[in-house]
CSV table of C-alpha atoms in Angstrom, one decimal:
chain,number,residue,atom,x,y,z
A,1,VAL,CA,0.0,0.0,0.0
A,2,LEU,CA,2.8,2.4,0.9
A,3,ARG,CA,4.6,1.4,-2.3
A,4,LEU,CA,1.6,2.4,-4.3
A,5,GLU,CA,1.3,5.7,-2.5
A,6,ARG,CA,5.0,6.4,-3.1
A,7,LEU,CA,4.7,5.4,-6.7
A,8,PHE,CA,1.9,7.9,-7.2
A,9,GLN,CA,4.0,10.5,-5.5
A,10,ALA,CA,7.0,9.8,-7.5
A,11,GLN,CA,5.0,9.9,-10.7
A,12,ASN,CA,3.5,13.3,-9.7
A,13,LEU,CA,0.1,12.0,-10.9
A,14,SER,CA,-2.7,14.4,-10.2
A,15,VAL,CA,-6.4,14.8,-10.7
A,16,CYS,CA,-8.2,18.1,-10.5
A,17,THR,CA,-4.9,19.7,-9.4
A,18,ALA,CA,-5.1,17.7,-6.2
A,19,HIS,CA,-2.4,15.1,-5.3
A,20,VAL,CA,-3.8,11.6,-5.6
A,21,SER,CA,-2.5,8.9,-3.4
A,22,ALA,CA,-3.5,5.2,-3.4
A,23,PHE,CA,-6.1,6.0,-0.8
A,24,GLU,CA,-8.0,8.9,-2.3
A,25,ASN,CA,-11.7,8.8,-2.9
A,26,PRO,CA,-12.4,8.4,-6.6
A,27,VAL,CA,-15.7,10.4,-6.3
A,28,THR,CA,-15.6,13.4,-8.5
A,29,MET,CA,-15.7,16.8,-6.9
A,30,SER,CA,-18.6,19.1,-7.4
A,31,SER,CA,-18.1,22.6,-8.6
A,32,SER,CA,-18.4,24.0,-5.0
A,33,ASP,CA,-15.6,21.7,-3.9
A,34,SER,CA,-13.3,22.4,-6.8
A,35,ASP,CA,-10.6,23.9,-4.7
A,36,SER,CA,-10.4,21.3,-2.0
A,37,PRO,CA,-9.0,17.8,-2.6
A,38,PRO,CA,-11.3,14.8,-2.1
A,39,ALA,CA,-11.2,13.0,1.2
A,40,PRO,CA,-8.9,10.0,1.1
A,41,ILE,CA,-10.6,6.6,1.5
A,42,SER,CA,-8.2,6.0,4.3
A,43,HIS,CA,-9.9,8.7,6.4
A,44,THR,CA,-13.3,6.9,5.9
A,45,VAL,CA,-11.7,3.6,7.0
A,46,PHE,CA,-10.2,5.3,10.0
A,47,LYS,CA,-13.5,6.9,11.0
A,48,PHE,CA,-15.1,3.5,10.8
A,49,PHE,CA,-12.3,1.9,12.7
A,50,PHE,CA,-12.7,4.4,15.6
A,51,GLY,CA,-16.4,4.5,15.5
A,52,ALA,CA,-16.9,0.7,15.5
A,53,HIS,CA,-14.5,0.2,18.4
A,54,ILE,CA,-16.4,2.5,20.8
A,55,PRO,CA,-19.3,0.0,21.2
A,56,THR,CA,-17.1,-3.0,20.9
A,57,THR,CA,-14.8,-1.8,23.7
A,58,LEU,CA,-17.8,-0.8,25.9
A,59,LEU,CA,-20.0,-3.8,25.3
A,60,ILE,CA,-17.6,-6.7,24.7
A,61,ASP,CA,-14.1,-6.0,25.9
A,62,GLY,CA,-15.2,-4.3,29.1
A,63,GLN,CA,-16.7,-7.7,30.2
A,64,VAL,CA,-13.2,-9.0,30.8
A,65,LEU,CA,-12.8,-6.5,33.6
A,66,PHE,CA,-16.4,-6.0,34.8
A,67,PRO,CA,-18.4,-9.2,33.9
A,68,ARG,CA,-21.1,-8.7,36.4
A,69,LEU,CA,-22.1,-5.3,35.0
A,70,TYR,CA,-23.3,-6.8,31.7
A,71,PRO,CA,-26.7,-8.4,30.9
A,72,LYS,CA,-26.8,-12.0,29.9
A,73,PHE,CA,-27.3,-11.4,26.1
A,74,LEU,CA,-24.0,-9.5,26.1
A,75,ARG,CA,-22.2,-12.1,28.1
A,76,ASP,CA,-23.5,-14.7,25.6
A,77,THR,CA,-22.0,-12.7,22.8
A,78,LEU,CA,-18.6,-12.8,24.5
A,79,ALA,CA,-19.1,-16.5,25.1
A,80,ILE,CA,-19.2,-17.1,21.3
A,81,TRP,CA,-15.7,-15.7,21.0
A,82,GLN,CA,-14.6,-17.6,24.1
A,83,SER,CA,-15.9,-20.8,22.5
A,84,SER,CA,-13.5,-20.3,19.6
A,85,GLY,CA,-10.7,-21.6,21.8
A,86,ASP,CA,-8.8,-18.2,21.9
A,87,PRO,CA,-6.4,-18.7,24.8
A,88,ASN,CA,-6.7,-15.0,25.7
A,89,MET,CA,-10.4,-15.2,26.2
A,90,VAL,CA,-10.7,-18.6,28.0
A,91,GLU,CA,-11.9,-18.1,31.6
A,92,PRO,CA,-10.1,-16.9,33.6
A,93,GLN,CA,-8.2,-14.6,31.3
A,94,PRO,CA,-4.5,-14.2,32.0
A,95,LEU,CA,-3.6,-11.2,34.2
A,96,TRP,CA,-1.4,-9.7,31.5
A,97,PHE,CA,-4.4,-9.8,29.1
A,98,LYS,CA,-6.7,-8.1,31.6
A,99,SER,CA,-4.1,-5.4,32.0
A,100,LEU,CA,-4.1,-4.7,28.3
A,101,ILE,CA,-7.9,-4.5,28.4
A,102,ALA,CA,-7.6,-2.0,31.3
A,103,CYS,CA,-5.4,0.1,29.0
A,104,GLU,CA,-8.0,-0.2,26.3
A,105,MET,CA,-10.8,1.0,28.6
A,106,ALA,CA,-8.7,3.8,30.2
A,107,TYR,CA,-6.7,5.0,27.3
A,108,GLN,CA,-8.0,3.7,24.0
A,109,LEU,CA,-11.7,4.2,24.5
A,110,PRO,CA,-11.4,8.0,25.2
A,111,PHE,CA,-9.0,8.2,22.3
A,112,PHE,CA,-11.5,6.5,19.9
A,113,VAL,CA,-14.0,9.2,20.8
A,114,TYR,CA,-11.4,12.0,20.4
A,115,ALA,CA,-10.0,10.6,17.1
A,116,LEU,CA,-13.5,9.9,15.6
A,117,ARG,CA,-14.4,13.5,16.3
A,118,ALA,CA,-11.1,14.8,15.0
A,119,PHE,CA,-11.4,12.9,11.7
A,120,ILE,CA,-15.0,14.1,11.3
A,121,LYS,CA,-14.0,17.7,12.1
A,122,LYS,CA,-10.7,17.5,10.1
A,123,ASP,CA,-8.7,18.5,13.1
A,124,ASN,CA,-5.0,18.2,12.3
A,125,SER,CA,-4.1,18.1,16.0
A,126,VAL,CA,-5.0,14.3,16.0
A,127,ARG,CA,-1.8,13.4,14.0
A,128,VAL,CA,0.6,13.0,17.0
A,129,PRO,CA,-1.9,11.3,19.3
A,130,CYS,CA,-2.6,8.9,16.4
A,131,ILE,CA,1.1,8.1,16.2
A,132,ILE,CA,1.2,7.4,20.0
A,133,PHE,CA,-2.0,5.4,19.9
A,134,THR,CA,-0.9,3.2,16.9
A,135,SER,CA,2.5,2.5,18.5
A,136,HIS,CA,0.7,1.4,21.7
A,137,VAL,CA,-1.8,-0.8,19.9
A,138,ILE,CA,0.8,-2.5,17.6
A,139,THR,CA,3.0,-3.2,20.7
A,140,THR,CA,0.1,-4.7,22.7
A,141,MET,CA,-0.7,-7.0,19.8
A,142,ILE,CA,2.7,-8.8,20.0
A,143,PRO,CA,1.9,-10.7,23.2
A,144,ILE,CA,-1.7,-11.3,22.2
A,145,ILE,CA,-0.8,-12.8,18.9
A,146,ALA,CA,2.2,-14.7,20.3
A,147,ASN,CA,-0.1,-16.3,23.0
A,148,VAL,CA,-2.3,-17.6,20.2
A,149,LEU,CA,0.5,-18.7,17.9
A,150,PHE,CA,2.4,-20.6,20.6
A,151,ASP,CA,-0.6,-22.3,22.2
A,152,ASN,CA,0.1,-26.0,22.0
A,153,LYS,CA,-3.6,-27.0,22.5
A,154,MET,CA,-4.8,-25.3,19.2
A,155,THR,CA,-4.6,-26.6,15.7
A,156,THR,CA,-2.9,-24.4,13.0
A,157,GLU,CA,-6.3,-23.8,11.4
A,158,ALA,CA,-7.8,-22.6,14.7
A,159,LYS,CA,-4.8,-20.3,15.3
A,160,LEU,CA,-5.1,-18.8,11.8
A,161,ALA,CA,-8.9,-18.4,12.2
A,162,ILE,CA,-8.5,-16.5,15.4
A,163,ILE,CA,-5.6,-14.3,14.2
A,164,GLY,CA,-7.1,-13.7,10.8
A,165,GLY,CA,-10.6,-13.3,12.0
A,166,GLY,CA,-9.8,-10.7,14.6
A,167,TYR,CA,-6.4,-9.9,15.8
A,168,ILE,CA,-4.7,-9.2,12.5
A,169,TRP,CA,-6.9,-6.1,11.9
A,170,TRP,CA,-5.5,-4.6,15.1
A,171,LEU,CA,-2.1,-4.8,13.4
A,172,ILE,CA,-3.0,-3.8,9.8
A,173,LEU,CA,-5.3,-0.8,10.5
A,174,PRO,CA,-3.0,0.8,13.2
A,175,ALA,CA,0.0,0.2,11.0
A,176,TRP,CA,-1.8,1.8,8.1
A,177,LEU,CA,-2.8,4.8,10.3
A,178,LEU,CA,0.7,5.0,11.7
A,179,ALA,CA,2.2,5.1,8.2
A,180,HIS,CA,-0.4,7.6,7.0
A,181,CYS,CA,0.3,10.0,10.0
A,182,VAL,CA,4.1,9.7,9.7
A,183,GLN,CA,4.1,10.3,6.0
A,184,ASN,CA,1.6,13.2,6.1
A,185,PRO,CA,2.6,16.1,8.3
A,186,VAL,CA,-0.9,17.7,7.6
A,187,LEU,CA,-3.7,15.1,7.6
A,188,PHE,CA,-6.3,17.5,6.5
A,189,PRO,CA,-5.1,20.2,4.1
A,190,GLU,CA,-6.9,23.5,4.4
A,191,ASP,CA,-9.3,24.5,1.6
A,192,LYS,CA,-7.7,26.7,-1.0
A,193,LYS,CA,-10.8,29.0,-0.8
A,194,LYS,CA,-9.9,30.2,2.7
């Protein structure tokens, strides 16, 4: 993905005098928007990423720390993931895993709200917090994925299903966001009309 973006940059390809990266929205601009570049597809993906994880963190992940606060139908939802054989989710969860969930509840959940709002409002101040957030998330995924990969009780197929079905996205999307923020000193260029 980064290679494509760099290729486009090296080729100096442009559409409507706006620089086009591999992630830009192919939707054509209306005449009223002719001076502002289209929003990159990556920004839409990041908004979805942050927005989807607010309810997930509150309704599913929070159960690891506060199971008695949740109604039965939500506990049953978590039980489906636990039945997959994921060693991180089998009762009782390891203390190190609970500590990562505590970080998610205390640090990541407020950040999801802040980042979602920042991407909607096109607030460039979100760039450095995104770099910090993504570095944290990528680092926390190492022991989580390692615990699945090196679990001797699971088949290779089960390991790949758990990692590919859930955990890998916590590496791919934060890595994409990290690369995007590092590569772009200004995430939301100002409109030329201003």
